[in-house]
Short mmCIF file of the C-alpha atoms (twelve columns), coordinates in Angstrom:
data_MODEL
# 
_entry.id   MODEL 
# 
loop_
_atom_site.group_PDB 
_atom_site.id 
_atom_site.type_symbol 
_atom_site.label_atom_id 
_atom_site.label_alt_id 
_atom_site.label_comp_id 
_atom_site.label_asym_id 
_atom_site.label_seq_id 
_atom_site.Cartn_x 
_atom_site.Cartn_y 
_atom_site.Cartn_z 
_atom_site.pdbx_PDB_model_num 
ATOM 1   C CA . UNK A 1   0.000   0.000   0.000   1 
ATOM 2   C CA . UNK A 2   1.539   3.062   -1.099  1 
ATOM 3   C CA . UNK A 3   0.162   5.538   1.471   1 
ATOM 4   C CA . UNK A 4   -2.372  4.251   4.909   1 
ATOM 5   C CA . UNK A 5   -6.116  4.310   3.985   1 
ATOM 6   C CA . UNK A 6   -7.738  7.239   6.436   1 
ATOM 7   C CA . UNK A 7   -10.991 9.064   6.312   1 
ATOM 8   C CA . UNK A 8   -10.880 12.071  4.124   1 
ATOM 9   C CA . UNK A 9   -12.747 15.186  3.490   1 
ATOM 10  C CA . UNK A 10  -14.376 16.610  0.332   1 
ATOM 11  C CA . UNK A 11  -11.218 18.631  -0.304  1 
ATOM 12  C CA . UNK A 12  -9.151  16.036  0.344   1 
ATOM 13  C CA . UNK A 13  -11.189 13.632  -1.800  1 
ATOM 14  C CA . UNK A 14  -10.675 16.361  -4.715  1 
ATOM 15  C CA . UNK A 15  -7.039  16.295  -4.143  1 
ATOM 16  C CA . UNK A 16  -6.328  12.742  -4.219  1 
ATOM 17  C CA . UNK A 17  -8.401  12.681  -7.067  1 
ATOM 18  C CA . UNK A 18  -6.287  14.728  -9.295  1 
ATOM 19  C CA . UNK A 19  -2.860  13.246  -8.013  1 
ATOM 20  C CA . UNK A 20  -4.215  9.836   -8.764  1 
ATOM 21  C CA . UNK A 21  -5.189  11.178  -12.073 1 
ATOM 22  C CA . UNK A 22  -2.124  13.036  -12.970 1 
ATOM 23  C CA . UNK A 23  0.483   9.999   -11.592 1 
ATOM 24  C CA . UNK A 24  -1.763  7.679   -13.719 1 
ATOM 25  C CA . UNK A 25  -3.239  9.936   -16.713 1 
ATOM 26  C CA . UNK A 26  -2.263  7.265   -19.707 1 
ATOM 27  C CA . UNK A 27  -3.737  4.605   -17.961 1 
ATOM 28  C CA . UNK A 28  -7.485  6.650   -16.934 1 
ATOM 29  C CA . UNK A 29  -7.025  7.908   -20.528 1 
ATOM 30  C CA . UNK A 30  -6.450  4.641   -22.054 1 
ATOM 31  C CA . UNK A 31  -9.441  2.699   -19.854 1 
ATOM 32  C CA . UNK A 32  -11.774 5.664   -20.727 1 
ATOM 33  C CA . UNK A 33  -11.420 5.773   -24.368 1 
ATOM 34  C CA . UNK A 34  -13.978 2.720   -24.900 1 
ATOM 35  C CA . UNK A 35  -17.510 4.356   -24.167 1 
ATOM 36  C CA . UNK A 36  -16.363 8.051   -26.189 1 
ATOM 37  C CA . UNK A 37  -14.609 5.521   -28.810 1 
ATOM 38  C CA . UNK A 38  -17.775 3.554   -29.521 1 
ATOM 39  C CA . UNK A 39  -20.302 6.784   -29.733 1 
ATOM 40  C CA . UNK A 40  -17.185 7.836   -32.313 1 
ATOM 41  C CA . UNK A 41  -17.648 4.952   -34.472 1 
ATOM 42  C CA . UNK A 42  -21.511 5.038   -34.648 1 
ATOM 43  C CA . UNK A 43  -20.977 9.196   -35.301 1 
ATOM 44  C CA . UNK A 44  -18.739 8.130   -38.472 1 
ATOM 45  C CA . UNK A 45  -21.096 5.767   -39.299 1 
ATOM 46  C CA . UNK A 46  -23.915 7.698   -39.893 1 
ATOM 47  C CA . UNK A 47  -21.861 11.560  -40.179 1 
ATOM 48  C CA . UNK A 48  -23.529 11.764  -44.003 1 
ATOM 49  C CA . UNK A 49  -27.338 10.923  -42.467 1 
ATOM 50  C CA . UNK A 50  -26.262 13.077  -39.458 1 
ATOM 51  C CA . UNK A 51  -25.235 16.455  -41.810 1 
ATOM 52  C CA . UNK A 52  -27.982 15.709  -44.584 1 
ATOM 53  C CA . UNK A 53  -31.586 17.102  -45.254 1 
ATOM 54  C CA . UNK A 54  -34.241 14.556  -45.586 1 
ATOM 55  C CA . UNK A 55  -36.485 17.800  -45.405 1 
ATOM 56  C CA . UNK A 56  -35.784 18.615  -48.515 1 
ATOM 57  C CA . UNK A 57  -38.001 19.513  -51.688 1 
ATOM 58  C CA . UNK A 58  -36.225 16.687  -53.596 1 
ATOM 59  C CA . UNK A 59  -37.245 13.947  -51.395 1 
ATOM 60  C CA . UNK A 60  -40.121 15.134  -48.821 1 
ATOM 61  C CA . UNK A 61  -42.077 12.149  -49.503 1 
ATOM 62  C CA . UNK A 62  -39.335 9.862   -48.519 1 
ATOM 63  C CA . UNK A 63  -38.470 12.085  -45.029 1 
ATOM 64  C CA . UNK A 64  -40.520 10.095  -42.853 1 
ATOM 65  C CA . UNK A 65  -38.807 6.528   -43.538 1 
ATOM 66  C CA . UNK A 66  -35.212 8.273   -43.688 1 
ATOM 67  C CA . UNK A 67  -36.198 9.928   -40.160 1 
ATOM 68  C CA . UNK A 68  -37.103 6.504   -39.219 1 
ATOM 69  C CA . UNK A 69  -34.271 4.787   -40.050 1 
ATOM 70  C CA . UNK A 70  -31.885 7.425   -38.406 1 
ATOM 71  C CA . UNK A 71  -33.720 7.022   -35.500 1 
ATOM 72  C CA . UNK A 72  -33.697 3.490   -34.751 1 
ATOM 73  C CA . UNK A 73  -29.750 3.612   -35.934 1 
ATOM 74  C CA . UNK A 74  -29.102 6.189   -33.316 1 
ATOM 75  C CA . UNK A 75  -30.946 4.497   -30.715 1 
ATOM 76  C CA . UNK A 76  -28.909 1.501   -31.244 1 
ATOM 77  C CA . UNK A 77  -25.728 3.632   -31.220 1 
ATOM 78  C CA . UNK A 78  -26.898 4.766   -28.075 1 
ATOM 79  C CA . UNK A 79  -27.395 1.702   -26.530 1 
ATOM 80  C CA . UNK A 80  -23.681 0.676   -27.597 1 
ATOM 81  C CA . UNK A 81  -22.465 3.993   -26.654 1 
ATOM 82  C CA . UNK A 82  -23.744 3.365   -22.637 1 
ATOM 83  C CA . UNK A 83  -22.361 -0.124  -23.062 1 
ATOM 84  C CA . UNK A 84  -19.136 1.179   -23.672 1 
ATOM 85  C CA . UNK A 85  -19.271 3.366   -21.178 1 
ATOM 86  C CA . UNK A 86  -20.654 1.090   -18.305 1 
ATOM 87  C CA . UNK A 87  -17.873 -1.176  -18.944 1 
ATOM 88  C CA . UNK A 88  -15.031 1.713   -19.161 1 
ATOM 89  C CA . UNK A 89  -16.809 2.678   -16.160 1 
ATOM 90  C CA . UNK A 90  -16.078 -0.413  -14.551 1 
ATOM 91  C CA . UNK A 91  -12.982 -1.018  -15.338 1 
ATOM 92  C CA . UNK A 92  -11.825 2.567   -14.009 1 
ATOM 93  C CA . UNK A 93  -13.269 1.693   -10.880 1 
ATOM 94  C CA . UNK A 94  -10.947 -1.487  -10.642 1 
ATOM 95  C CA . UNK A 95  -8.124  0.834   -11.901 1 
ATOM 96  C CA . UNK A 96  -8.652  3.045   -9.270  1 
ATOM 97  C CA . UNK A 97  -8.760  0.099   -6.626  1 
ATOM 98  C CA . UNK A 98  -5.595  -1.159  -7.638  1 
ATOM 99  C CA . UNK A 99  -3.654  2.233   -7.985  1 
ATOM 100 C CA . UNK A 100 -5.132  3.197   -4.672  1 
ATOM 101 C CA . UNK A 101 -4.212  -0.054  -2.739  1 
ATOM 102 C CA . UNK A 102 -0.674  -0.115  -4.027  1 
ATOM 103 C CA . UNK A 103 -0.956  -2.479  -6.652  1 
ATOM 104 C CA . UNK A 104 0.190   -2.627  -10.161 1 
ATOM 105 C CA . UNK A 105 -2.434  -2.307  -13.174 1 
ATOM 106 C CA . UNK A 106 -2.738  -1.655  -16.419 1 
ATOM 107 C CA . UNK A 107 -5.433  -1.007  -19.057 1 
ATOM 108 C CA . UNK A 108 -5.705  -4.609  -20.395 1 
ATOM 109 C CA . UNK A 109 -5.724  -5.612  -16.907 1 
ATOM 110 C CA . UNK A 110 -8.170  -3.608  -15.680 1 
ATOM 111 C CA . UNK A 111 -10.412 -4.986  -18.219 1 
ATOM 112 C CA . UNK A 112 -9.271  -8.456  -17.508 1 
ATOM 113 C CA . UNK A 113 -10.645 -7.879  -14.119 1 
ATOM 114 C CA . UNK A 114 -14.014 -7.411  -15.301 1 
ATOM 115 C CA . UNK A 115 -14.122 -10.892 -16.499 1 
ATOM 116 C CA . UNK A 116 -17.225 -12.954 -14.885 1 
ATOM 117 C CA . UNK A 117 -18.671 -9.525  -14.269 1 
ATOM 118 C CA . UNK A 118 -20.146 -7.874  -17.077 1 
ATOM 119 C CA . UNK A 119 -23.438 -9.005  -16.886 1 
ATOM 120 C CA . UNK A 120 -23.977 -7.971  -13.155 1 
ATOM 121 C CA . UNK A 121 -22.661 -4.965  -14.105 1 
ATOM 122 C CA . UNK A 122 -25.045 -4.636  -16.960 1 
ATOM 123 C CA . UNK A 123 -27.757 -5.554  -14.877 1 
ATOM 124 C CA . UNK A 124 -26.585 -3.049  -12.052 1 
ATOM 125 C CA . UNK A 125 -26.500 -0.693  -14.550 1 
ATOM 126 C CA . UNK A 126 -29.998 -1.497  -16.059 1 
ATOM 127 C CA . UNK A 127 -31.466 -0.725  -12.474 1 
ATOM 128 C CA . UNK A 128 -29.896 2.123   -12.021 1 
ATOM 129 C CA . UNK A 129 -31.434 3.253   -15.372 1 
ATOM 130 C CA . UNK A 130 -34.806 1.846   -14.440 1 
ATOM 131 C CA . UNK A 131 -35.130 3.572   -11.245 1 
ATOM 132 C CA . UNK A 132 -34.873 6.797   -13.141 1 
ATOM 133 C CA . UNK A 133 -36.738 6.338   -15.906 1 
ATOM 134 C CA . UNK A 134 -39.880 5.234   -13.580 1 
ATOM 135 C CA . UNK A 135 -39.372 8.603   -11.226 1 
ATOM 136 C CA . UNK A 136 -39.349 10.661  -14.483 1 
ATOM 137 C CA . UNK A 137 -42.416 9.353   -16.250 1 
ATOM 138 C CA . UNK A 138 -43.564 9.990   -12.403 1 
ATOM 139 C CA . UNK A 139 -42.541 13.417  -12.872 1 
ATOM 140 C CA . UNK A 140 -44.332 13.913  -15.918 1 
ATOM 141 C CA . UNK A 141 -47.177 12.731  -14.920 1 
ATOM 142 C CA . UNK A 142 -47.092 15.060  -11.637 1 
ATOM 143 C CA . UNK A 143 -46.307 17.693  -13.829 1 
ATOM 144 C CA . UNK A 144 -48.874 17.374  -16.276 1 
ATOM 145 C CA . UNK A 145 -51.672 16.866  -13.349 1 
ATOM 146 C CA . UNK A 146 -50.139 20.418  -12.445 1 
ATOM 147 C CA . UNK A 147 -50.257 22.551  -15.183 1 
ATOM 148 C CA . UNK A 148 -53.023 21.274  -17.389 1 
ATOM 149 C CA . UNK A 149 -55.996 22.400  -15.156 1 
ATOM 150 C CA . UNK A 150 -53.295 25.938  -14.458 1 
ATOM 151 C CA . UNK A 151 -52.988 26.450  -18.322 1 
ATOM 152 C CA . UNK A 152 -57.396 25.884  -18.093 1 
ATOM 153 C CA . UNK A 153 -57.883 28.544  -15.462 1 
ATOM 154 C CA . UNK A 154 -55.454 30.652  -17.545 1 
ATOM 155 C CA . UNK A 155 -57.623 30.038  -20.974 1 
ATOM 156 C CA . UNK A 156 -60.799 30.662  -19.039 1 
ATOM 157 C CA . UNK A 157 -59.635 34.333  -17.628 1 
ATOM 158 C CA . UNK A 158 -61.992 36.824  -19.163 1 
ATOM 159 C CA . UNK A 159 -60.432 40.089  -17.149 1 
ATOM 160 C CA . UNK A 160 -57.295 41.445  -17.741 1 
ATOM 161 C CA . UNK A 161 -56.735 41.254  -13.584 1 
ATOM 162 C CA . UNK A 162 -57.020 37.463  -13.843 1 
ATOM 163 C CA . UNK A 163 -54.659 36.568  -16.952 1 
ATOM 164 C CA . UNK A 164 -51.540 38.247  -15.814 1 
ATOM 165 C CA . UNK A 165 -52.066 36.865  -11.868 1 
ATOM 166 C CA . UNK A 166 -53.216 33.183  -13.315 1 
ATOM 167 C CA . UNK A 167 -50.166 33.576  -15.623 1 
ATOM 168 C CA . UNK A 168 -47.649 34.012  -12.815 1 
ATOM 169 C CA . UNK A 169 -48.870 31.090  -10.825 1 
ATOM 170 C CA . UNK A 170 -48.745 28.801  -14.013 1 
ATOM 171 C CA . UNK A 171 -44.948 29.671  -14.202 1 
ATOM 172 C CA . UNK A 172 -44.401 29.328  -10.343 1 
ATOM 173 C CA . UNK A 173 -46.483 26.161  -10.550 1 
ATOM 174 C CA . UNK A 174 -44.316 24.645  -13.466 1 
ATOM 175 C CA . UNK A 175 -41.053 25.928  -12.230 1 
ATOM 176 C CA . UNK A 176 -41.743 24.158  -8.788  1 
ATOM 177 C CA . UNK A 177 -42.575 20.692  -10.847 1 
ATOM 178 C CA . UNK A 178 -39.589 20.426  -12.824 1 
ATOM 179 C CA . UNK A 179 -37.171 21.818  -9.995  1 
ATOM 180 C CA . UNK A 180 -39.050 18.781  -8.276  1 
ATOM 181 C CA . UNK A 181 -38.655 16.479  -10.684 1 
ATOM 182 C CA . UNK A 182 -34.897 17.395  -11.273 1 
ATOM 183 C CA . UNK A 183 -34.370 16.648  -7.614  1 
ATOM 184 C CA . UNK A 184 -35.863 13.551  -6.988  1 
ATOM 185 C CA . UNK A 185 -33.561 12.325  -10.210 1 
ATOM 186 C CA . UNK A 186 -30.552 13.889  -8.182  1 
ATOM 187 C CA . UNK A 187 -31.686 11.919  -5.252  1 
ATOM 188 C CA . UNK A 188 -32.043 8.775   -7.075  1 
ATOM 189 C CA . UNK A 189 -28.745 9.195   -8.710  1 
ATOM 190 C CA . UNK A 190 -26.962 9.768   -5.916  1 
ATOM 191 C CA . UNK A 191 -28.454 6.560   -3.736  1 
ATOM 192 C CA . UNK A 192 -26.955 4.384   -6.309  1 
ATOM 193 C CA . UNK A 193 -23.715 6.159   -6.876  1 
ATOM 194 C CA . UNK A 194 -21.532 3.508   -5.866  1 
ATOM 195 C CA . UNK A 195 -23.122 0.858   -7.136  1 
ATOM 196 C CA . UNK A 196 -20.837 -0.159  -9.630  1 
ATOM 197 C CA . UNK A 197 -17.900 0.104   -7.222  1 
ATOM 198 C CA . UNK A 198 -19.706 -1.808  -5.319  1 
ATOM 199 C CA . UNK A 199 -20.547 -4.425  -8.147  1 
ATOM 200 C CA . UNK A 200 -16.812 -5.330  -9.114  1 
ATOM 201 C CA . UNK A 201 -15.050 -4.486  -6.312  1 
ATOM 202 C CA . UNK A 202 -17.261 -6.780  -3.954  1 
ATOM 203 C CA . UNK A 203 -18.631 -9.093  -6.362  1 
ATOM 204 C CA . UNK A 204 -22.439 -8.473  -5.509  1 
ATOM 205 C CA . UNK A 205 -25.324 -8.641  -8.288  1 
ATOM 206 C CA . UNK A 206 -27.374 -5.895  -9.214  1 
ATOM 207 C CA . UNK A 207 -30.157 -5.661  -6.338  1 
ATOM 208 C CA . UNK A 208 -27.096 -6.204  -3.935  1 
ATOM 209 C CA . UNK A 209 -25.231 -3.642  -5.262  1 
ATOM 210 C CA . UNK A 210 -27.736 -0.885  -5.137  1 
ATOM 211 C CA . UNK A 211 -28.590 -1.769  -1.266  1 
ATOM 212 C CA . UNK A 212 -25.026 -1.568  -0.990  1 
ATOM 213 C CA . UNK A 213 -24.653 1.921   -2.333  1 
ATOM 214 C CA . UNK A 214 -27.558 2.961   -0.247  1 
ATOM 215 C CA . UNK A 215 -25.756 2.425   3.018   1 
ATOM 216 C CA . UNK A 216 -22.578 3.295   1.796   1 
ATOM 217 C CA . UNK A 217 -23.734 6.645   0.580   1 
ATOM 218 C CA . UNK A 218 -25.967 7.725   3.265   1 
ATOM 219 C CA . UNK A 219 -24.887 10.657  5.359   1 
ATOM 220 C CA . UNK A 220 -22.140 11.471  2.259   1 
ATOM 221 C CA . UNK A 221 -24.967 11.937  -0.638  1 
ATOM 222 C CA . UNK A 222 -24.197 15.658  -0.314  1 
ATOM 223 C CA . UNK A 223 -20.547 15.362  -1.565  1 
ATOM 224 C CA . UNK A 224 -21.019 13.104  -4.129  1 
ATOM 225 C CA . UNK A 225 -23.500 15.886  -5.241  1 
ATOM 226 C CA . UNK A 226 -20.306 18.483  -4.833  1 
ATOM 227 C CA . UNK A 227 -17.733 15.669  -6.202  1 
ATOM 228 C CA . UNK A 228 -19.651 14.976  -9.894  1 
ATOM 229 C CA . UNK A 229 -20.865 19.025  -10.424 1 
ATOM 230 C CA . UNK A 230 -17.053 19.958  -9.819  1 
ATOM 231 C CA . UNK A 231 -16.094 17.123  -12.962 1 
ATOM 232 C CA . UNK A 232 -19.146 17.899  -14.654 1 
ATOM 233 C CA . UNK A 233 -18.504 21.461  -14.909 1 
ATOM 234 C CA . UNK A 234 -14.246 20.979  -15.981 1 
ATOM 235 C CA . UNK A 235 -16.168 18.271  -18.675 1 
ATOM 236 C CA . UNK A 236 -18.381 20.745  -19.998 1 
ATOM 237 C CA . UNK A 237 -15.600 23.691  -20.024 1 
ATOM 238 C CA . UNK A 238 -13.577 20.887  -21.891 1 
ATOM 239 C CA . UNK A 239 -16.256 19.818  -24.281 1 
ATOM 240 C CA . UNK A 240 -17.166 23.756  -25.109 1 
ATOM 241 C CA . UNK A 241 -13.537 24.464  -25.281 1 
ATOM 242 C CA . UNK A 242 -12.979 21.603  -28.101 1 
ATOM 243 C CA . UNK A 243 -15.976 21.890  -29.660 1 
ATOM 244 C CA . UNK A 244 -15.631 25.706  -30.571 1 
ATOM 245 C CA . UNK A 245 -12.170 25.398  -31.918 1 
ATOM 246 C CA . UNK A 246 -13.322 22.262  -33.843 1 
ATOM 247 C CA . UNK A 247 -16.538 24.508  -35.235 1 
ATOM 248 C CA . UNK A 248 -14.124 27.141  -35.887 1 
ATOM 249 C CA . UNK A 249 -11.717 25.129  -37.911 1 
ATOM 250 C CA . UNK A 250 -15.031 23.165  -39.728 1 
ATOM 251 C CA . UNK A 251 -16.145 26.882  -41.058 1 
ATOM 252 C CA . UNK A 252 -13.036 27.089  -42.769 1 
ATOM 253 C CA . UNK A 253 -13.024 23.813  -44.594 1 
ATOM 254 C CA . UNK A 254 -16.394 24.384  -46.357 1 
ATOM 255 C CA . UNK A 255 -17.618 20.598  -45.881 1 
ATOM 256 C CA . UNK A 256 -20.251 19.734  -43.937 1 
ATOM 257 C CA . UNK A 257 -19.128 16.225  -43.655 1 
ATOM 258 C CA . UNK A 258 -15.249 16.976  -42.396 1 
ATOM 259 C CA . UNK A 259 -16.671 20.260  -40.359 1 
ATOM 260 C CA . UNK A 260 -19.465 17.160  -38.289 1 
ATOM 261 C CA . UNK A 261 -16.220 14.906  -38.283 1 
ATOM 262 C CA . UNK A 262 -14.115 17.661  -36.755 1 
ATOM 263 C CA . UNK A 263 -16.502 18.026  -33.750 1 
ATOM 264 C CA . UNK A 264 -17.435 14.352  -33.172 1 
ATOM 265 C CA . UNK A 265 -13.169 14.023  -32.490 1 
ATOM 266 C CA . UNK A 266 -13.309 17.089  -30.078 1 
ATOM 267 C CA . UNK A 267 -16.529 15.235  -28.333 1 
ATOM 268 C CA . UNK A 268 -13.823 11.974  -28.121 1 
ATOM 269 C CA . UNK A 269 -10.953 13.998  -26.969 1 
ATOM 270 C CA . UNK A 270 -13.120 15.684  -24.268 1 
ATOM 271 C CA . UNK A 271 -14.828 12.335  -22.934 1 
ATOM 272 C CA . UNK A 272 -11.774 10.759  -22.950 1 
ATOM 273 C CA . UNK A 273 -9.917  13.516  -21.018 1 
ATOM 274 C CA . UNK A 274 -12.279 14.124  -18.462 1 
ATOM 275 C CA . UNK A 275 -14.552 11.010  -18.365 1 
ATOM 276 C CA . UNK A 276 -12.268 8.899   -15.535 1 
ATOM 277 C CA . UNK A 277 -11.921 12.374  -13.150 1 
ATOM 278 C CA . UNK A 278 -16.166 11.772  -11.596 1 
ATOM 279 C CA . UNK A 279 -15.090 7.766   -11.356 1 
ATOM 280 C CA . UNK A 280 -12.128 8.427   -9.552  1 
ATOM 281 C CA . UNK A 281 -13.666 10.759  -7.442  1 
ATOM 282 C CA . UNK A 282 -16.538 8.524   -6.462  1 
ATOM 283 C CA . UNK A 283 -14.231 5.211   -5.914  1 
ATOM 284 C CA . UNK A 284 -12.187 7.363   -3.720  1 
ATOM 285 C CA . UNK A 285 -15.254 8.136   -1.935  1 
ATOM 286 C CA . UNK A 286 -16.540 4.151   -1.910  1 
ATOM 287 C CA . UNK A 287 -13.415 3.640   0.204   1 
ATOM 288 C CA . UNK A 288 -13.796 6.226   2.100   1 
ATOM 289 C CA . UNK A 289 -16.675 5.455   3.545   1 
ATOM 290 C CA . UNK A 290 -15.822 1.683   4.028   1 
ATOM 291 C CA . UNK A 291 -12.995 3.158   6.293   1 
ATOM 292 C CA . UNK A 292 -15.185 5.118   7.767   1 
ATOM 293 C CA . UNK A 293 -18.450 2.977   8.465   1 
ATOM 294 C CA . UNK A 294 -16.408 -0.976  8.533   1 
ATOM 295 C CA . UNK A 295 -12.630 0.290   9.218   1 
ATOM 296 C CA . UNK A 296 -11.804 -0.867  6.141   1 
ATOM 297 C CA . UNK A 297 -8.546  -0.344  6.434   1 
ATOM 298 C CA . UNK A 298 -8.220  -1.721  9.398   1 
ATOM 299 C CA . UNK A 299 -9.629  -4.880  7.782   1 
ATOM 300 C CA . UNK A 300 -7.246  -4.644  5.016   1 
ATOM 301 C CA . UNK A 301 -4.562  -4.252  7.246   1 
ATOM 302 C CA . UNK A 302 -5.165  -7.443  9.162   1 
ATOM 303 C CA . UNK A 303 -5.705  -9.559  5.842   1 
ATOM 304 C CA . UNK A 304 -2.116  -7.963  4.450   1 
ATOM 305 C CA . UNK A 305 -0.611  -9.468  7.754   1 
ATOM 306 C CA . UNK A 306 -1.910  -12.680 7.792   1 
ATOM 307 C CA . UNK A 307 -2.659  -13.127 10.928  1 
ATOM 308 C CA . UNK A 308 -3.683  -16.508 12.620  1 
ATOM 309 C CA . UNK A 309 -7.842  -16.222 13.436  1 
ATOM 310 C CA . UNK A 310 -7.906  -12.904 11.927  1 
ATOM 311 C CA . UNK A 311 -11.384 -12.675 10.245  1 
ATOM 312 C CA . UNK A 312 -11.667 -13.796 6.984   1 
ATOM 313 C CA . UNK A 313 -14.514 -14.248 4.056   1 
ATOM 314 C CA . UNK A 314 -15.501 -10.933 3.896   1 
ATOM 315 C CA . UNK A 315 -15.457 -8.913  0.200   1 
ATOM 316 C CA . UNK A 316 -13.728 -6.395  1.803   1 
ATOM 317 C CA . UNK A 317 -10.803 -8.414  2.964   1 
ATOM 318 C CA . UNK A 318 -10.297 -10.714 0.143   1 
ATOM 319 C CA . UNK A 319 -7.688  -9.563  -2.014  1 
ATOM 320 C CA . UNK A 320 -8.278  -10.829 -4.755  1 
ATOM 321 C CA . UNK A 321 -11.796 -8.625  -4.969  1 
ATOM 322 C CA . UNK A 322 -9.912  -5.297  -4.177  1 
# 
């Protein structure tokens, strides 16, 4: 172990964060590059459906099955794309475990370690996704309930007196229901945070894995909040950063095909850079709180020495699942 496991705070989280970034950037680089990679290839793909203009005069009547067609490719690039992703995901986290523990990695093993794992992981990651989908159809319905009869009382107004007063309260009304609906999908997000640390680092399936992340992220839910806004907002910078220079230099090439190419490679570079920084972050904080609520590293500690009658059988003293 390269440096004793202790609890640390939000700051210090942040820190270690970047230093394990920076000490291992090729390696987070290189595990990241699958999910960005695989949107890339589906982008290049489709870049001449993506840039053309089934709305056209020349071939309106055939705009419906083109739109069609598009759409069912880019859902299935989607779906690829979040494959990718879940597993680069993964395999960060087990990265990050290794680096963090002392131990040598590298980006074929890190995916190595995966192996026996991907479908829990999928299925981790599938109940994650329902979770959210459900409280946002939720939403929608609470939010249509909301303003439908609001947007009524605003039609049936007949005084000038009413309409401006009725339209205030539809806007406060729908302002409350989305900031409502955004925060229950914060809430749910941030319950299951760890659940795919807690998926390949501790072996569990999916329903295990999301109870897990419940404990493990209750009383801390505020700084994982804190920890993925801070990467969030340096991937965003990144991405607008990229993307502008990439639009810039697509102006000058007069092809709507290179200039769509040009920004789908800025989009890579971007994911790639800053993709690993929120899983770091988060694993970070997955030991952290098993040092803080299981003395984890007292645990570890104990397994390292191999001590007669020391306990034993436990995910988080098995080596072989850190």
């Amino acid at each position: 172990m390269t440096e004793p496991l202790r609890p640390m705070s939000t700051g210090q989280l942040l820190d270690h964060t970047f230093a394990l970034y920076r000490k291992n950037f090729l390696l987070f680089v290189g595990i990241a590059t699958v999910g960005p990679a695989a949107n890339l290839i589906f982008q290049l793909l489709t870049v001449g459906r993506n840039v053309g203009s089934p709305f056209s005069a020349s071939n309106r009547a055939a705009a419906a099955a083109v739109m069609a067609k598009l759409g069912l490719g880019m859902l299935f690039g989607y779906v690829i794309m979040l494959a990718g992703m879940a597993i680069s995901h993964a395999a960060t986290v087990k990265a990050v475990a290794a680096v963090h523990l002392g131990q040598e990695t590298s980006v074929v093993g890190a995916y190595k370690a995966l192996r026996g794992r991907v479908w829990s992981l999928f299925g981790t990651c599938a109940l994650i996704f329902f979770w959210m989908v459900l409280w946002m159809m939720l939403a929608c319905l609470v939010i249509t309930a909301i303003m439908i009869p609001t947007f009524m009382g605003l039609g049936a107004a007949r005084n000038a007196a009413a309409g401006p007063a009725t339209a205030a309260l539809a806007a406060i009304a729908g302002f409350a229901a989305i900031a409502l609906a955004f925060a229950g999908f914060v809430a749910i997000y941030v319950r299951y945070a760890l659940a795919i640390q807690a998926c390949v680092v501790e072996n569990l399936g999916p329903r295990a894995s999301l109870k897990r992340s419940i404990f493990l992220s209750k009383g801390s839910r505020w700084r994982i909040v804190v920890i993925y806004l801070i990467f969030m907002l340096l991937s965003v910078i990144l991405g607008f950063g990229l993307g502008g220079i990439a639009g810039a230099a697509g102006t000058l090439l007069h092809n709507k095909i290179a200039a769509a190419v040009l920004i789908y490679l800025s989009a890579f570079i971007a994911g790639s850079i800053t993709g690993p920084l929120a899983t770091i972050g988060l694993s970070l904080l997955y030991y952290d709180e098993r040092v803080r609520k299981e003395a984890f590293d007292l645990q570890l500690m104990l397994s390292s020495l191999d001590i007669p009658g020391a306990p034993s059988g436990t995910p988080a003293q098995t080596p072989a699942q850190v």
